[in-house]
mmCIF file of C-alpha atoms in Angstrom:
data_model
loop_
_atom_site.group_PDB
_atom_site.id
_atom_site.type_symbol
_atom_site.label_atom_id
_atom_site.label_comp_id
_atom_site.label_asym_id
_atom_site.label_seq_id
_atom_site.Cartn_x
_atom_site.Cartn_y
_atom_site.Cartn_z
ATOM 1 C CA UNK A 30 16.663 5.782 -7.626
ATOM 2 C CA UNK A 31 15.291 1.998 -6.737
ATOM 3 C CA UNK A 32 11.662 1.880 -6.002
ATOM 4 C CA UNK A 33 9.235 -0.980 -5.317
ATOM 5 C CA UNK A 34 5.577 -0.918 -6.275
ATOM 6 C CA UNK A 35 3.214 -2.875 -4.374
ATOM 7 C CA UNK A 36 -0.512 -3.492 -5.870
ATOM 8 C CA UNK A 37 -2.822 -4.443 -3.327
ATOM 9 C CA UNK A 38 -6.227 -5.858 -4.036
ATOM 10 C CA UNK A 39 -8.835 -6.310 -1.364
ATOM 11 C CA UNK A 40 -11.486 -9.034 -0.976
ATOM 12 C CA UNK A 41 -14.474 -6.759 -1.738
ATOM 13 C CA UNK A 42 -16.922 -9.862 -0.808
ATOM 14 C CA UNK A 43 -16.120 -9.619 2.777
ATOM 15 C CA UNK A 44 -15.838 -6.274 4.016
ATOM 16 C CA UNK A 45 -16.186 -5.986 7.540
ATOM 17 C CA UNK A 46 -18.702 -3.386 9.286
ATOM 18 C CA UNK A 47 -16.149 -1.161 10.470
ATOM 19 C CA UNK A 48 -14.580 -0.764 7.339
ATOM 20 C CA UNK A 49 -14.739 3.295 7.233
ATOM 21 C CA UNK A 50 -12.962 3.156 10.745
ATOM 22 C CA UNK A 51 -10.351 0.743 9.068
ATOM 23 C CA UNK A 52 -9.994 3.233 6.006
ATOM 24 C CA UNK A 53 -9.320 6.089 8.485
ATOM 25 C CA UNK A 54 -6.633 4.240 10.124
ATOM 26 C CA UNK A 55 -5.269 3.440 6.719
ATOM 27 C CA UNK A 56 -5.016 6.786 5.631
ATOM 28 C CA UNK A 57 -3.133 7.768 8.841
ATOM 29 C CA UNK A 58 -0.748 5.142 8.464
ATOM 30 C CA UNK A 59 -0.027 6.078 4.672
ATOM 31 C CA UNK A 60 0.071 9.921 5.243
ATOM 32 C CA UNK A 61 2.697 9.293 8.235
ATOM 33 C CA UNK A 62 4.840 7.192 5.414
ATOM 34 C CA UNK A 63 4.489 10.155 2.945
ATOM 35 C CA UNK A 64 5.840 12.540 5.704
ATOM 36 C CA UNK A 65 8.790 10.258 6.286
ATOM 37 C CA UNK A 66 9.671 10.033 2.697
ATOM 38 C CA UNK A 67 9.015 6.528 2.481
ATOM 39 C CA UNK A 68 6.072 6.356 0.091
ATOM 40 C CA UNK A 69 6.472 8.300 -3.131
ATOM 41 C CA UNK A 70 2.956 7.708 -4.202
ATOM 42 C CA UNK A 71 -0.278 6.143 -3.717
ATOM 43 C CA UNK A 72 -2.826 5.630 -6.490
ATOM 44 C CA UNK A 73 -6.297 4.191 -5.815
ATOM 45 C CA UNK A 74 -7.721 1.766 -8.279
ATOM 46 C CA UNK A 75 -10.740 3.187 -10.139
ATOM 47 C CA UNK A 76 -12.731 -0.370 -9.538
ATOM 48 C CA UNK A 77 -12.121 0.451 -5.862
ATOM 49 C CA UNK A 78 -10.583 -2.845 -4.983
ATOM 50 C CA UNK A 79 -7.409 -1.672 -4.102
ATOM 51 C CA UNK A 80 -4.389 0.391 -4.625
ATOM 52 C CA UNK A 81 -0.932 0.851 -6.171
ATOM 53 C CA UNK A 82 1.857 2.185 -3.808
ATOM 54 C CA UNK A 83 5.429 3.124 -4.883
ATOM 55 C CA UNK A 84 7.874 2.997 -1.971
ATOM 56 C CA UNK A 85 11.544 4.578 -2.700
ATOM 57 C CA UNK A 86 14.768 3.644 -1.588
ATOM 58 C CA UNK A 87 13.225 0.409 -0.153
ATOM 59 C CA UNK A 88 14.161 -3.338 -0.665
ATOM 60 C CA UNK A 89 11.477 -5.826 -1.285
ATOM 61 C CA UNK A 90 11.679 -7.259 2.385
ATOM 62 C CA UNK A 91 11.150 -4.022 4.168
ATOM 63 C CA UNK A 92 8.040 -3.072 1.555
ATOM 64 C CA UNK A 93 6.791 -6.407 2.279
ATOM 65 C CA UNK A 94 6.654 -5.512 6.165
ATOM 66 C CA UNK A 95 5.590 -2.285 5.766
ATOM 67 C CA UNK A 96 2.607 -3.872 3.455
ATOM 68 C CA UNK A 97 1.866 -6.211 6.264
ATOM 69 C CA UNK A 98 1.361 -3.521 8.892
ATOM 70 C CA UNK A 99 -1.520 -1.767 6.781
ATOM 71 C CA UNK A 100 -4.864 -2.023 8.600
ATOM 72 C CA UNK A 101 -6.126 -3.245 4.836
ATOM 73 C CA UNK A 102 -3.871 -5.805 4.804
ATOM 74 C CA UNK A 103 -5.945 -8.120 6.647
ATOM 75 C CA UNK A 104 -8.550 -7.768 3.914
ATOM 76 C CA UNK A 105 -6.157 -8.503 1.102
ATOM 77 C CA UNK A 106 -6.973 -11.001 -1.946
ATOM 78 C CA UNK A 107 -3.359 -10.518 -3.322
ATOM 79 C CA UNK A 108 -0.552 -8.368 -3.360
ATOM 80 C CA UNK A 109 2.298 -8.310 -5.929
ATOM 81 C CA UNK A 110 5.553 -6.539 -5.844
ATOM 82 C CA UNK A 111 7.660 -5.142 -8.353
ATOM 83 C CA UNK A 112 11.340 -3.667 -8.398
ATOM 84 C CA UNK A 113 11.383 -0.611 -10.577
ATOM 85 C CA UNK A 114 14.416 1.971 -11.604
ATOM 86 C CA UNK A 115 13.282 5.476 -11.734
ATOM 87 C CA UNK A 116 14.813 6.747 -15.037
ATOM 88 C CA UNK A 117 15.497 10.508 -14.823
#
């Protein structure tokens, strides 16, 4: 199974006043992706400056478009993409 890992780091030095609202909307988007089977896992980083998302059966271009639709993407400092093959 091919998977893509996206590592999102946000710019914590420039958090807007409506950050909690953005987080709520972010959670709604991620929940929908999980329901649709697009997203395999979401891990929050202990430093609270981002997350690691693992997408299933998607190519990098599709994942990039999905990531760009995330509310937190506007606050990104960086995003890294890694192709993975799940070993059974």
